[in-house]
Amino acid sequence: MSTLISAPNPQADPSKVTAWSLIKPYWVSEERWIARGLLALVISLNMLLVYINVRFNGWNVGFYNSISSKNWSAFLRSLTEFSILAFSYIFIITARIWFRQLLEIRWRRWLTNRFLERWLGGHAFYRIERDRLADNPDQRISDDLQSLASTTLSLSLDLLSTVVTLFSFIVILWKIAGPLSFTFLGTPITIPGYMVWAAALYALIGSFVIQRYGKPLVAINYQQQRVEADFRFMLIRLRENAEQIALYNGADTERQHAGRAFKGIYDNWRRIMSFTRRLTIVTSVYTQLANIFPLLIASVRYFAGAYPIGVLFQISDAFGTVSESFSWFINSFSTLAGWRATVNRLREFVRSIDEQHTREAMSPATEHGGINRHMADVTSLQTHNLSLALPNGTPLSRVGSTTVKPGERMLITGPSGSGKSTFMRALAGLWPFGDGSIDVPVSAKLLFVPQVSYMPIDTLRAALAYPSEAEAFTDEAYRDVLHAVQLDEYLERLDEHSHWARRMSPGEQQRLAAARVLLQKPDFVFLDEATSALDSPTEQHVYETLLNRLPNAAFVSIAHRESIAAFHTETLDLERAAA
């Protein structure tokens, strides 16, 4: 069932969908000042953590020298300083995490609202499913947007902190390690800040090796997200259609389908295992060598008596920090691979939303402009030289010019495959394929009732009120329409929360859809096999109730039972177009 459908907004150029175009909008939105303020606060806390780490590095000198010289008072002072630094670190890192999570959930909320608006706006969700433009939009809105917000913040803030840490400790390492002087082939050579260059070279080599072994993980992670979503969707479909599958005794077939779907997960996961194993070996070797490498390099000057043991540990700590900062790409590679896969999925999703109208315009069935549906200052719903076609351009049927006046009752007839339901979609603005135009009264309320109506998982009053909110009608109104369509057993269950598509029989669901019509009081009602699950007496009662209670509404019906014709005064017969 659908209310009046608004025209889609102009879409952006889909070729310009980039990672930045996904990230930027929030930071220039109506929430920009709160977002920027939280970001500045988190960055400031990050800088304080860098400062504390610098202080910890300097603390190494006094602490290890006090141990080496057995200076008890200096040792106690070092412990006091450590306690102050440690408690400060705990407080700041806790605050940083809390404010970063607050920024993350606000960003995710904004992204979710924006994507839902674009996905649901202009019935993009329907066109994407109709034309199979993107798989699993639910996963992209729920999981991928959460990953975009959290991972983008994590990577960007960590990178900023890493850069500041890098420059801070480069200064320390350059100063305390000093130059390395030696003679090569009789020529004296001095390398200033040699420990800095050693850390940079070590990280550069590691980054090159990691990138070489880990690059395929981006594509494999993308594929893993897709196959996981496909498998989850299949299980949801199985659960929602449990009764039909059981009646067909189709459990074994579903098990085979699920097994094949999971095999895609299994095979792709084995590929992830293979590349992760190689990556783990390389990163483990790199990490273990990093523990001893700075001591080996710094020991040359230490054993020459250039500095005491406290400075040696300070150099080792500073080297480790500089090397780790240079190695940000290595340490973040798996996260970057997952983030890139997420961005690619969201870019594809945005393109599918932006390209839906472009694809319709390029269809052979719309090469002459397609079906032009617009709101007009008229009192009747009118079609002008309307013809229907398939998306590939194959003619379906010719409707011609017709008028549906207020209060009129029109029956749409024709053989199966002649386009009766497609005609309804065209009237609703969901089918552009064909030619001609449709004029819809600008102030009229249209209501489309399909054979199987959507039933939200909510209270009964919410299911009755759909697409309005549950609070839109009074309890008396709900009970009145339930009694009118012979659903008296549900009169006292308005606040019961249930999956009504499973709880109600098909006939009860169709009677509930009729009750919705009585609540909404539309000007034009379109019934597409909307009483097919009812027995003849009940069907007659429902039609009589609708027509008597809404005498000024126009009714357009699709039905195969001849008894329905008695409730209509006009007939529109559709015939299949000639091949």
Coordinates of C-alpha atoms in Angstrom, one line a residue:
M1 CA 0.0 0.0 0.0
S2 CA 1.4 3.4 -0.9
T3 CA 0.5 7.0 -0.4
L4 CA 1.0 9.7 -3.0
I5 CA 4.5 9.4 -4.6
S6 CA 6.6 12.5 -4.9
A7 CA 8.9 13.1 -7.8
P8 CA 12.6 12.3 -7.2
N9 CA 15.1 15.0 -6.5
P10 CA 17.9 15.7 -9.0
Q11 CA 20.8 13.3 -8.5
A12 CA 24.5 13.9 -8.3
D13 CA 27.0 12.8 -10.9
P14 CA 27.6 9.1 -9.9
S15 CA 31.1 9.1 -11.4
K16 CA 32.2 11.5 -8.7
V17 CA 31.5 9.2 -5.7
T18 CA 34.8 9.1 -3.8
A19 CA 35.8 8.3 -0.2
W20 CA 36.0 12.0 0.5
S21 CA 32.5 12.6 -0.8
L22 CA 31.2 10.0 1.7
I23 CA 33.2 11.5 4.6
K24 CA 32.9 15.3 4.0
P25 CA 29.1 16.0 4.2
Y26 CA 28.8 15.5 8.0
W27 CA 31.5 18.0 8.7
V28 CA 29.8 20.7 6.7
S29 CA 26.2 19.8 7.8
E30 CA 23.9 21.4 10.3
E31 CA 25.8 19.4 13.0
R32 CA 29.2 20.7 11.9
W33 CA 30.0 22.9 15.0
I34 CA 29.2 20.1 17.5
A35 CA 31.1 17.6 15.3
R36 CA 34.1 19.9 14.9
G37 CA 34.1 20.8 18.6
L38 CA 34.1 17.1 19.6
L39 CA 36.8 16.4 17.1
A40 CA 39.0 19.3 18.4
L41 CA 38.5 17.9 22.0
V42 CA 39.5 14.4 21.0
I43 CA 42.6 15.8 19.1
S44 CA 43.6 17.8 22.2
L45 CA 43.3 14.7 24.4
N46 CA 45.4 12.8 21.8
M47 CA 48.1 15.6 22.0
L48 CA 48.1 15.3 25.8
L49 CA 48.7 11.6 25.5
V50 CA 51.6 12.3 23.2
Y51 CA 53.0 14.7 25.8
I52 CA 52.7 12.1 28.5
N53 CA 54.5 9.6 26.3
V54 CA 57.3 12.0 25.9
R55 CA 57.5 12.5 29.6
F56 CA 57.5 8.7 30.1
N57 CA 60.5 8.5 27.7
G58 CA 62.4 11.1 29.7
W59 CA 61.4 9.2 32.9
N60 CA 63.4 6.2 31.7
V61 CA 66.7 8.0 32.2
G62 CA 66.2 8.9 35.8
F63 CA 64.6 5.6 36.7
Y64 CA 67.2 3.2 35.2
N65 CA 70.1 5.5 36.3
S66 CA 68.8 5.4 39.9
I67 CA 68.7 1.6 39.7
S68 CA 72.2 1.5 38.2
S69 CA 73.6 3.8 40.9
K70 CA 71.5 2.3 43.7
N71 CA 70.1 5.8 44.6
W72 CA 67.1 5.1 46.8
S73 CA 65.8 8.7 47.0
A74 CA 66.0 9.2 43.2
F75 CA 64.3 5.8 42.8
L76 CA 61.4 7.0 45.0
R77 CA 61.1 10.3 43.1
S78 CA 61.0 8.3 39.9
L79 CA 58.1 6.1 41.2
T80 CA 56.2 9.2 42.3
E81 CA 56.6 10.8 38.9
F82 CA 55.5 7.5 37.3
S83 CA 52.4 7.4 39.5
I84 CA 51.4 11.0 38.4
L85 CA 52.0 10.3 34.8
A86 CA 50.2 6.9 34.9
F87 CA 47.0 8.2 36.6
S88 CA 47.0 11.2 34.2
Y89 CA 47.3 8.8 31.2
I90 CA 44.5 6.6 32.5
F91 CA 42.2 9.7 33.0
I92 CA 43.0 11.2 29.6
I93 CA 42.7 8.0 27.5
T94 CA 39.4 7.2 29.2
A95 CA 38.0 10.6 28.3
R96 CA 39.4 10.4 24.8
I97 CA 37.7 7.1 24.2
W98 CA 34.3 8.3 25.6
F99 CA 34.3 11.5 23.5
R100 CA 35.4 9.7 20.4
Q101 CA 32.6 7.2 20.8
L102 CA 30.2 10.0 21.2
L103 CA 31.4 11.6 18.0
E104 CA 31.3 8.3 16.3
I105 CA 27.6 7.5 17.2
R106 CA 26.5 11.1 16.3
W107 CA 28.2 10.7 12.9
R108 CA 26.7 7.3 12.3
R109 CA 23.3 8.6 13.3
W110 CA 23.6 11.5 10.7
L111 CA 24.9 9.1 8.0
T112 CA 22.1 6.6 8.7
N113 CA 19.4 9.3 8.4
R114 CA 20.9 10.7 5.3
F115 CA 21.3 7.3 3.5
L116 CA 17.8 6.2 4.6
E117 CA 16.4 9.5 3.2
R118 CA 18.2 8.9 -0.1
W119 CA 17.4 5.2 -0.2
L120 CA 13.7 5.6 0.6
G121 CA 13.3 9.0 -1.3
G122 CA 11.7 8.8 -4.7
H123 CA 11.2 5.0 -4.1
A124 CA 14.9 4.4 -4.9
F125 CA 14.7 1.3 -2.7
Y126 CA 12.1 -0.1 -5.1
R127 CA 14.0 0.7 -8.2
I128 CA 17.2 -0.8 -6.8
E129 CA 15.5 -4.1 -6.1
R130 CA 13.6 -4.1 -9.3
D131 CA 16.7 -3.6 -11.4
R132 CA 19.1 -5.4 -9.1
L133 CA 21.5 -2.5 -8.9
A134 CA 23.0 -3.3 -5.5
D135 CA 23.1 -6.3 -3.2
N136 CA 22.1 -6.2 0.5
P137 CA 21.3 -2.5 1.0
D138 CA 20.4 -3.4 4.6
Q139 CA 24.0 -4.4 5.4
R140 CA 25.4 -1.3 3.8
I141 CA 23.2 1.0 5.8
S142 CA 23.6 -0.9 9.1
D143 CA 27.1 -2.4 9.1
D144 CA 29.0 -0.4 6.5
L145 CA 27.9 3.0 7.8
Q146 CA 28.9 2.0 11.3
S147 CA 32.3 0.9 10.0
L148 CA 32.8 4.0 8.0
A149 CA 32.2 6.3 11.0
S150 CA 34.2 4.2 13.5
T151 CA 37.1 3.2 11.3
T152 CA 37.5 6.6 9.6
L153 CA 37.8 8.3 13.0
S154 CA 40.1 5.6 14.4
L155 CA 42.4 5.7 11.4
S156 CA 42.5 9.5 11.0
L157 CA 43.0 10.2 14.7
D158 CA 45.6 7.5 15.1
L159 CA 47.4 8.9 12.0
L160 CA 47.4 12.4 13.4
S161 CA 48.6 11.2 16.8
T162 CA 51.2 9.1 15.1
V163 CA 52.6 12.1 13.1
V164 CA 52.8 14.3 16.2
T165 CA 54.4 11.4 18.1
L166 CA 56.9 10.8 15.3
F167 CA 58.1 14.4 15.1
S168 CA 58.3 14.6 19.0
F169 CA 60.4 11.5 19.3
I170 CA 62.5 12.2 16.2
V171 CA 63.8 15.3 18.0
I172 CA 64.5 13.2 21.2
L173 CA 66.2 10.4 19.3
W174 CA 68.2 12.8 17.1
K175 CA 69.5 14.6 20.2
I176 CA 70.2 11.8 22.6
A177 CA 71.6 9.2 20.2
G178 CA 74.0 11.6 18.6
P179 CA 76.0 11.0 15.4
L180 CA 77.7 7.8 14.4
S181 CA 81.3 8.3 13.3
F182 CA 83.4 5.6 11.6
T183 CA 86.1 5.2 9.0
F184 CA 85.4 3.5 5.7
L185 CA 88.4 2.7 3.4
G186 CA 90.4 5.4 5.1
T187 CA 87.7 8.0 4.9
P188 CA 86.1 9.3 8.1
I189 CA 82.3 9.3 7.9
T190 CA 79.8 10.8 10.3
I191 CA 76.1 10.2 10.2
P192 CA 74.1 12.7 12.3
G193 CA 71.0 11.3 14.0
Y194 CA 71.9 7.8 12.7
M195 CA 69.3 6.1 14.9
V196 CA 66.5 8.2 13.2
W197 CA 67.7 7.1 9.7
A198 CA 67.9 3.5 10.9
A199 CA 64.3 3.6 12.2
A200 CA 63.1 5.2 9.0
L201 CA 64.9 2.6 6.8
Y202 CA 63.7 -0.2 9.0
A203 CA 60.1 0.9 8.7
L204 CA 60.3 1.6 5.0
I205 CA 61.5 -1.9 4.2
G206 CA 58.8 -3.3 6.4
S207 CA 56.1 -1.2 4.8
F208 CA 57.1 -2.3 1.3
V209 CA 57.1 -6.0 2.2
I210 CA 53.8 -5.7 4.1
Q211 CA 52.1 -3.9 1.2
R212 CA 53.3 -6.5 -1.2
Y213 CA 52.0 -9.4 0.8
G214 CA 48.8 -7.8 2.1
K215 CA 47.4 -5.9 -0.9
P216 CA 45.0 -8.7 -2.1
L217 CA 43.2 -8.5 1.3
V218 CA 41.3 -5.4 0.2
A219 CA 39.4 -7.3 -2.6
I220 CA 39.0 -10.4 -0.5
N221 CA 37.6 -8.5 2.5
Y222 CA 35.1 -6.8 0.1
Q223 CA 34.0 -10.2 -1.2
Q224 CA 33.7 -11.6 2.4
Q225 CA 31.3 -8.8 3.3
R226 CA 29.2 -9.6 0.3
V227 CA 29.0 -13.4 0.8
E228 CA 28.3 -13.0 4.5
A229 CA 25.4 -10.7 3.7
D230 CA 24.0 -13.0 1.1
F231 CA 24.1 -15.9 3.5
R232 CA 22.4 -13.9 6.2
F233 CA 19.7 -12.7 3.8
M234 CA 19.0 -16.3 2.7
L235 CA 18.5 -17.4 6.4
I236 CA 16.2 -14.5 7.0
R237 CA 14.2 -15.4 3.9
L238 CA 14.0 -19.0 5.2
R239 CA 12.7 -17.9 8.6
E240 CA 10.1 -15.5 7.1
N241 CA 8.8 -18.2 4.8
A242 CA 9.0 -21.1 7.2
E243 CA 5.4 -22.2 6.8
Q244 CA 5.5 -22.2 3.0
I245 CA 8.8 -24.1 2.9
A246 CA 7.4 -26.7 5.4
L247 CA 4.2 -27.2 3.4
Y248 CA 6.4 -27.9 0.3
N249 CA 8.6 -30.1 2.4
G250 CA 11.5 -28.1 1.1
A251 CA 13.8 -28.3 4.1
D252 CA 16.3 -30.5 2.3
T253 CA 16.4 -28.1 -0.7
E254 CA 16.9 -25.1 1.5
R255 CA 19.7 -26.9 3.4
Q256 CA 21.4 -27.5 0.0
H257 CA 20.9 -23.8 -0.9
A258 CA 22.3 -22.7 2.4
G259 CA 25.2 -25.1 2.1
R260 CA 26.1 -23.7 -1.3
A261 CA 25.8 -20.1 0.1
F262 CA 28.0 -21.0 3.0
K263 CA 30.5 -22.6 0.7
G264 CA 31.1 -19.2 -0.7
I265 CA 31.9 -17.9 2.8
Y266 CA 34.1 -20.9 3.5
D267 CA 36.1 -20.6 0.2
N268 CA 36.6 -16.9 0.6
W269 CA 37.6 -17.3 4.3
R270 CA 40.2 -19.8 3.2
R271 CA 41.7 -17.2 0.9
I272 CA 41.7 -14.7 3.8
M273 CA 43.4 -17.3 5.9
S274 CA 46.1 -17.9 3.3
F275 CA 46.9 -14.2 2.9
T276 CA 46.6 -13.5 6.6
R277 CA 49.1 -16.3 7.3
R278 CA 51.7 -14.7 5.0
L279 CA 51.0 -11.3 6.5
T280 CA 51.3 -12.6 10.1
I281 CA 54.6 -14.2 9.4
V282 CA 56.0 -11.0 7.9
T283 CA 54.6 -8.7 10.6
S284 CA 55.7 -11.1 13.4
V285 CA 59.3 -11.2 12.0
Y286 CA 59.2 -7.4 11.7
T287 CA 57.9 -6.9 15.3
Q288 CA 60.3 -9.3 16.9
L289 CA 63.3 -7.8 15.2
A290 CA 62.1 -4.4 16.4
N291 CA 62.7 -5.5 20.0
I292 CA 66.4 -6.1 19.5
F293 CA 67.3 -4.0 16.5
P294 CA 67.6 -0.6 18.4
L295 CA 69.7 -2.1 21.1
L296 CA 72.1 -3.6 18.6
I297 CA 72.4 -0.2 16.8
A298 CA 72.7 1.9 19.9
S299 CA 75.1 -0.5 21.7
V300 CA 77.9 0.6 19.4
R301 CA 78.1 4.0 21.2
Y302 CA 77.0 2.6 24.6
F303 CA 80.0 0.2 24.8
A304 CA 82.2 3.1 23.7
G305 CA 81.1 4.9 26.8
A306 CA 79.1 7.6 25.1
Y307 CA 76.2 7.4 27.5
P308 CA 75.0 5.6 30.6
I309 CA 72.5 2.7 30.7
G310 CA 69.5 4.9 31.4
V311 CA 70.1 6.8 28.1
L312 CA 70.5 3.4 26.3
F313 CA 67.0 2.5 27.4
Q314 CA 65.7 5.9 26.6
I315 CA 67.2 5.6 23.1
S316 CA 65.7 2.1 22.7
D317 CA 62.2 3.4 23.8
A318 CA 62.5 6.4 21.5
F319 CA 63.6 4.2 18.6
G320 CA 60.7 1.9 19.2
T321 CA 58.3 4.8 19.2
V322 CA 59.8 6.4 16.0
S323 CA 59.9 3.0 14.3
E324 CA 56.3 2.3 15.3
S325 CA 55.2 5.7 14.0
F326 CA 57.0 5.1 10.7
S327 CA 55.3 1.7 10.7
W328 CA 51.8 3.1 11.0
F329 CA 50.9 1.7 7.6
I330 CA 52.1 -1.7 8.6
N331 CA 50.3 -1.8 11.9
S332 CA 47.1 -0.4 10.3
F333 CA 47.1 -2.5 7.1
S334 CA 44.4 -4.9 8.0
T335 CA 42.2 -2.1 9.2
L336 CA 42.9 -0.1 6.1
A337 CA 42.0 -3.1 3.9
G338 CA 38.7 -3.5 5.7
W339 CA 38.0 0.3 5.6
R340 CA 38.7 0.4 1.8
A341 CA 36.3 -2.5 1.3
T342 CA 33.6 -0.7 3.2
V343 CA 34.2 2.5 1.2
N344 CA 34.0 0.6 -2.0
R345 CA 30.7 -1.0 -1.0
L346 CA 29.2 2.4 0.0
R347 CA 30.4 4.0 -3.2
E348 CA 28.7 1.2 -5.1
F349 CA 25.5 1.8 -3.1
V350 CA 25.5 5.5 -3.7
R351 CA 26.1 5.0 -7.4
S352 CA 23.2 2.6 -7.5
I353 CA 21.0 5.3 -5.9
D354 CA 22.3 8.0 -8.3
E355 CA 22.2 5.8 -11.4
Q356 CA 18.7 4.4 -11.0
H357 CA 17.0 7.2 -13.1
T358 CA 19.9 7.3 -15.5
R359 CA 19.3 3.6 -16.2
E360 CA 15.6 4.1 -16.7
A361 CA 16.3 7.0 -19.1
M362 CA 18.7 4.7 -21.1
S363 CA 16.3 1.8 -21.3
P364 CA 14.9 1.1 -24.8
A365 CA 11.4 1.4 -23.3
T366 CA 12.0 5.0 -22.4
E367 CA 14.0 6.2 -25.4
H368 CA 11.0 8.5 -26.3
G369 CA 10.7 9.9 -22.8
G370 CA 9.0 7.0 -21.2
I371 CA 5.7 7.4 -19.2
N372 CA 5.4 11.0 -18.0
R373 CA 3.5 11.0 -14.7
H374 CA 2.9 14.4 -13.1
M375 CA 0.6 16.3 -10.8
A376 CA -2.0 18.4 -12.6
D377 CA -4.8 20.8 -11.7
V378 CA -7.5 18.3 -12.7
T379 CA -10.2 16.6 -10.7
S380 CA -10.0 13.2 -12.5
L381 CA -7.1 10.8 -13.0
Q382 CA -6.3 10.7 -16.7
T383 CA -4.1 8.7 -19.0
H384 CA -3.1 10.0 -22.5
N385 CA -2.0 7.6 -25.2
L386 CA -0.6 5.4 -22.6
S387 CA 1.3 2.2 -23.6
L388 CA 3.2 -0.2 -21.4
A389 CA 6.5 -2.0 -22.2
L390 CA 9.1 -4.1 -20.6
P391 CA 12.5 -2.5 -19.6
N392 CA 14.1 -4.1 -22.7
G393 CA 11.6 -2.2 -24.9
T394 CA 9.3 -5.1 -25.7
P395 CA 5.7 -3.8 -25.9
L396 CA 3.4 -5.1 -23.2
S397 CA 0.0 -3.6 -23.7
R398 CA -1.7 -0.4 -24.9
V399 CA -4.0 1.4 -22.4
G400 CA -4.8 4.4 -24.5
S401 CA -6.6 7.4 -23.1
T402 CA -8.9 6.9 -20.2
T403 CA -10.4 8.9 -17.3
V404 CA -11.2 7.8 -13.7
K405 CA -13.6 10.3 -12.2
P406 CA -14.2 10.8 -8.4
G407 CA -16.8 8.2 -7.3
E408 CA -16.2 6.0 -10.3
R409 CA -15.8 2.2 -10.1
M410 CA -13.6 0.8 -12.8
L411 CA -12.6 -2.9 -13.3
I412 CA -9.3 -3.7 -15.1
T413 CA -9.6 -7.0 -17.0
G414 CA -7.4 -8.9 -19.4
P415 CA -5.5 -12.2 -19.8
S416 CA -2.5 -13.0 -17.6
G417 CA 0.5 -11.2 -18.8
S418 CA -1.4 -8.3 -20.3
G419 CA 0.1 -5.8 -17.9
K420 CA -2.8 -5.2 -15.4
S421 CA -0.5 -5.0 -12.4
T422 CA 2.1 -3.1 -14.4
F423 CA -0.6 -0.5 -15.2
M424 CA -1.1 -0.1 -11.5
R425 CA 2.6 0.5 -11.0
A426 CA 2.6 3.1 -13.8
L427 CA -0.3 4.9 -12.0
A428 CA 1.7 4.8 -8.8
G429 CA 4.8 6.2 -10.6
L430 CA 6.8 3.1 -10.2
W431 CA 6.9 2.0 -13.9
P432 CA 8.4 4.5 -16.4
F433 CA 8.8 1.9 -19.2
G434 CA 6.5 2.7 -22.1
D435 CA 5.0 5.9 -23.6
G436 CA 2.3 8.4 -22.9
S437 CA 1.4 10.5 -19.9
I438 CA -0.6 10.3 -16.6
D439 CA -2.3 13.2 -15.0
V440 CA -2.9 12.9 -11.2
P441 CA -5.0 15.4 -9.4
V442 CA -2.6 17.5 -7.3
S443 CA -4.8 17.5 -4.2
A444 CA -5.9 13.9 -4.4
K445 CA -4.8 11.1 -2.0
L446 CA -4.1 7.8 -3.8
L447 CA -4.0 4.5 -2.0
F448 CA -2.7 1.3 -3.7
V449 CA -3.6 -2.1 -2.1
P450 CA -1.7 -5.1 -3.5
Q451 CA -2.7 -8.7 -3.3
V452 CA -0.3 -9.2 -0.3
S453 CA 0.0 -6.0 1.8
Y454 CA 3.0 -5.1 3.9
M455 CA 2.5 -5.8 7.6
P456 CA 4.9 -4.1 9.9
I457 CA 6.3 -6.0 12.9
D458 CA 4.6 -3.8 15.5
T459 CA 1.4 -3.3 17.4
L460 CA -1.9 -4.1 15.7
R461 CA -2.8 -0.4 15.7
A462 CA 0.5 0.4 13.9
A463 CA -0.3 -2.3 11.3
L464 CA -3.8 -0.9 10.8
A465 CA -2.6 2.7 10.6
Y466 CA 0.2 2.0 8.1
P467 CA 1.5 4.1 6.3
S468 CA 0.3 6.6 8.9
E469 CA 1.6 6.6 12.5
A470 CA -0.3 4.6 15.1
E471 CA -1.3 7.7 17.0
A472 CA -3.1 9.1 13.9
F473 CA -6.4 7.5 14.7
T474 CA -8.4 6.8 17.9
D475 CA -9.1 3.5 19.5
E476 CA -12.8 3.9 18.5
A477 CA -11.8 4.3 14.9
Y478 CA -9.6 1.2 15.0
R479 CA -12.3 -0.9 16.5
D480 CA -14.9 0.5 14.1
V481 CA -13.0 -0.5 11.0
L482 CA -12.1 -3.9 12.4
H483 CA -15.7 -4.6 13.1
A484 CA -16.6 -3.4 9.6
V485 CA -14.4 -5.9 7.9
Q486 CA -15.4 -8.8 10.3
L487 CA -12.2 -8.9 12.3
D488 CA -14.0 -8.7 15.7
E489 CA -11.6 -11.2 17.3
Y490 CA -8.9 -8.5 17.2
L491 CA -10.9 -5.7 18.7
E492 CA -9.1 -6.0 22.1
R493 CA -5.6 -6.7 20.7
L494 CA -4.7 -3.2 19.4
D495 CA -1.6 -3.0 21.7
E496 CA -0.4 -6.5 21.0
H497 CA 3.0 -6.5 19.3
S498 CA 3.5 -9.3 16.8
H499 CA 4.7 -10.4 13.4
W500 CA 1.3 -10.0 11.8
A501 CA 2.2 -11.4 8.4
R502 CA 2.8 -14.7 10.2
R503 CA 0.0 -14.5 12.8
M504 CA -2.8 -13.7 10.4
S505 CA -4.1 -15.8 7.5
P506 CA -4.0 -14.4 4.0
G507 CA -7.7 -13.7 4.2
E508 CA -7.3 -11.8 7.5
Q509 CA -4.5 -9.8 6.1
Q510 CA -6.6 -8.8 3.1
R511 CA -9.4 -7.7 5.4
L512 CA -7.0 -5.7 7.5
A513 CA -5.8 -4.0 4.3
A514 CA -9.4 -3.1 3.6
A515 CA -9.7 -1.7 7.1
R516 CA -6.7 0.5 6.3
V517 CA -8.6 1.9 3.3
L518 CA -11.5 2.8 5.6
L519 CA -9.1 4.6 8.0
Q520 CA -7.2 6.5 5.3
K521 CA -10.3 7.6 3.4
P522 CA -8.4 8.2 0.1
D523 CA -9.8 9.9 -3.0
F524 CA -8.6 7.1 -5.4
V525 CA -8.3 3.4 -4.3
F526 CA -6.5 0.9 -6.5
L527 CA -7.1 -2.8 -5.6
D528 CA -4.9 -5.3 -7.2
E529 CA -6.4 -8.8 -6.5
A530 CA -6.9 -7.4 -3.0
T531 CA -9.7 -9.8 -2.1
S532 CA -8.4 -13.0 -3.8
A533 CA -7.9 -14.9 -0.6
L534 CA -11.5 -14.2 0.6
D535 CA -14.5 -16.5 0.1
S536 CA -17.3 -15.0 -2.0
P537 CA -19.6 -13.9 0.8
T538 CA -16.7 -12.2 2.7
E539 CA -15.4 -10.6 -0.5
Q540 CA -18.9 -9.3 -1.3
H541 CA -19.2 -7.9 2.3
V542 CA -15.8 -6.1 2.0
Y543 CA -16.6 -4.5 -1.3
E544 CA -20.0 -3.4 -0.2
T545 CA -18.5 -1.9 3.0
L546 CA -15.8 0.0 1.1
L547 CA -18.2 1.4 -1.5
N548 CA -20.9 2.3 1.0
R549 CA -18.5 4.0 3.4
L550 CA -16.4 5.8 0.8
P551 CA -19.1 6.8 -1.8
N552 CA -17.0 9.7 -3.2
A553 CA -13.8 7.7 -3.7
A554 CA -12.9 6.3 -7.1
F555 CA -12.2 2.5 -7.0
V556 CA -10.0 0.8 -9.7
S557 CA -9.8 -3.0 -9.3
I558 CA -8.0 -5.9 -10.8
A559 CA -9.7 -9.2 -10.3
H560 CA -10.3 -12.5 -12.1
R561 CA -13.6 -13.4 -10.4
E562 CA -16.6 -12.5 -12.4
S563 CA -18.6 -11.7 -9.3
I564 CA -16.4 -8.6 -8.8
A565 CA -17.8 -7.0 -11.9
A566 CA -21.1 -6.3 -10.1
F567 CA -19.4 -3.7 -8.0
H568 CA -18.1 -1.7 -10.9
T569 CA -19.7 0.5 -13.5
E570 CA -16.8 0.8 -16.0
T571 CA -14.5 -1.8 -17.5
L572 CA -11.0 -1.3 -19.0
D573 CA -9.9 -4.4 -21.0
L574 CA -6.2 -4.7 -21.6
E575 CA -4.8 -6.9 -24.3
R576 CA -1.3 -8.1 -24.9
A577 CA 0.6 -6.1 -27.4
A578 CA 1.4 -7.9 -30.7
A579 CA 4.8 -9.6 -30.7

